[in-house]
Amino acid sequence: HRLGITLGDSWVERIQPTQPQIGLSAAARRRNLRDAFAVRGKPPAHVAILDDVLTTGSTVAALSTALRAADVTRIEVWTVARSAPDHPAGPAK
C-alpha cells in the first residue's frame, strides 16, 4: 500500500448483537455498543478506524476501547462524512 499501512479487517469482531444505531440518542448509542466488540489476534500498535459516517462517535469509542485493551497505542479515525451538528442523536464529540 502506498501509505505503508497494513490493511486488516479481522482484528475486531462484534461479539454482542446490537440494535441499529439509527434513531437512537447519543446515550442510547453508547449503551447499545458497550462491550459489543472484541479484538482477535494481535493488531499492530498503530491502527486506523475507517467509519463511513461519524454521528456521535459511539462506534469509534467502543472500537477504541477494545483496541486499547489489546495494547494498541495509537488510534487514528478516518471518516468519510460527519452528520450535521443538529442531528437528533447529537454531535460527535
Tab-separated table of C-alpha atoms in Angstrom:
chain	number	residue	atom	x	y	z
A	1	HIS	CA	0.000	0.000	0.000
A	2	ARG	CA	1.230	3.488	-0.752
A	3	LEU	CA	0.656	4.681	2.791
A	4	GLY	CA	2.631	1.801	4.247
A	5	ILE	CA	-0.336	0.726	6.343
A	6	THR	CA	-1.306	-2.886	6.862
A	7	LEU	CA	-4.930	-3.434	5.878
A	8	GLY	CA	-6.773	-5.628	8.336
A	9	ASP	CA	-10.474	-6.143	8.747
A	10	SER	CA	-10.349	-9.141	11.051
A	11	TRP	CA	-8.710	-7.780	14.210
A	12	VAL	CA	-12.000	-6.647	15.716
A	13	GLU	CA	-15.258	-8.529	15.767
A	14	ARG	CA	-18.721	-7.752	17.062
A	15	ILE	CA	-19.368	-10.173	19.918
A	16	GLN	CA	-22.703	-8.809	21.117
A	17	PRO	CA	-25.784	-8.340	18.954
A	18	THR	CA	-26.776	-4.694	18.824
A	19	GLN	CA	-29.776	-2.842	17.509
A	20	PRO	CA	-29.369	-0.448	14.571
A	21	GLN	CA	-27.990	2.913	15.699
A	22	ILE	CA	-30.372	4.963	13.558
A	23	GLY	CA	-32.886	6.833	15.681
A	24	LEU	CA	-31.022	6.277	18.958
A	25	SER	CA	-29.900	9.148	21.165
A	26	ALA	CA	-26.199	9.581	21.908
A	27	ALA	CA	-26.589	7.937	25.325
A	28	ALA	CA	-28.557	5.033	23.851
A	29	ARG	CA	-25.897	4.571	21.165
A	30	ARG	CA	-23.187	4.319	23.821
A	31	ARG	CA	-25.220	1.786	25.822
A	32	ASN	CA	-26.023	-0.162	22.659
A	33	LEU	CA	-22.342	-0.618	21.819
A	34	ARG	CA	-20.970	-1.170	25.334
A	35	ASP	CA	-18.875	-4.367	25.274
A	36	ALA	CA	-20.029	-5.082	21.713
A	37	PHE	CA	-16.527	-5.543	20.248
A	38	ALA	CA	-13.540	-7.777	20.979
A	39	VAL	CA	-10.085	-7.936	19.461
A	40	ARG	CA	-8.892	-11.153	17.853
A	41	GLY	CA	-5.216	-11.838	17.475
A	42	LYS	CA	-2.608	-9.135	17.872
A	43	PRO	CA	-3.274	-5.924	15.938
A	44	PRO	CA	-0.377	-3.572	15.278
A	45	ALA	CA	0.361	-0.838	17.813
A	46	HIS	CA	-0.877	1.826	15.359
A	47	VAL	CA	-4.275	1.394	13.711
A	48	ALA	CA	-6.769	3.493	11.797
A	49	ILE	CA	-10.512	3.042	12.142
A	50	LEU	CA	-12.463	3.839	8.988
A	51	ASP	CA	-16.003	4.993	9.776
A	52	ASP	CA	-18.380	5.822	6.929
A	53	VAL	CA	-20.494	8.355	8.868
A	54	LEU	CA	-19.499	9.868	12.213
A	55	THR	CA	-22.620	10.855	14.151
A	56	THR	CA	-21.903	10.709	17.891
A	57	GLY	CA	-18.601	8.848	17.830
A	58	SER	CA	-20.072	5.944	19.805
A	59	THR	CA	-18.887	3.266	17.390
A	60	VAL	CA	-15.382	4.711	17.260
A	61	ALA	CA	-15.301	4.976	21.063
A	62	ALA	CA	-16.379	1.354	21.531
A	63	LEU	CA	-13.849	0.122	18.974
A	64	SER	CA	-11.110	2.245	20.542
A	65	THR	CA	-11.840	0.827	23.994
A	66	ALA	CA	-11.434	-2.716	22.691
A	67	LEU	CA	-8.255	-1.833	20.785
A	68	ARG	CA	-6.649	-0.062	23.757
A	69	ALA	CA	-7.359	-3.140	25.895
A	70	ALA	CA	-5.334	-5.097	23.312
A	71	ASP	CA	-2.346	-2.740	23.749
A	72	VAL	CA	-2.924	-0.626	20.654
A	73	THR	CA	-1.126	2.619	21.474
A	74	ARG	CA	-2.085	4.862	18.554
A	75	ILE	CA	-5.561	5.020	17.016
A	76	GLU	CA	-6.467	7.270	14.116
A	77	VAL	CA	-10.046	7.807	12.972
A	78	TRP	CA	-10.734	8.333	9.300
A	79	THR	CA	-14.299	9.207	8.399
A	80	VAL	CA	-15.999	9.843	5.088
A	81	ALA	CA	-18.803	12.072	6.373
A	82	ARG	CA	-19.952	13.669	9.592
A	83	SER	CA	-23.594	14.187	10.499
A	84	ALA	CA	-24.952	17.702	10.864
A	85	PRO	CA	-24.442	19.338	14.291
A	86	ASP	CA	-28.221	19.448	14.795
A	87	HIS	CA	-28.648	15.689	14.216
A	88	PRO	CA	-31.204	14.252	16.707
A	89	ALA	CA	-28.571	11.933	18.198
A	90	GLY	CA	-26.310	14.881	18.942
A	91	PRO	CA	-22.957	15.938	17.512
A	92	ALA	CA	-19.809	13.864	17.545
A	93	LYS	CA	-17.503	14.748	20.418
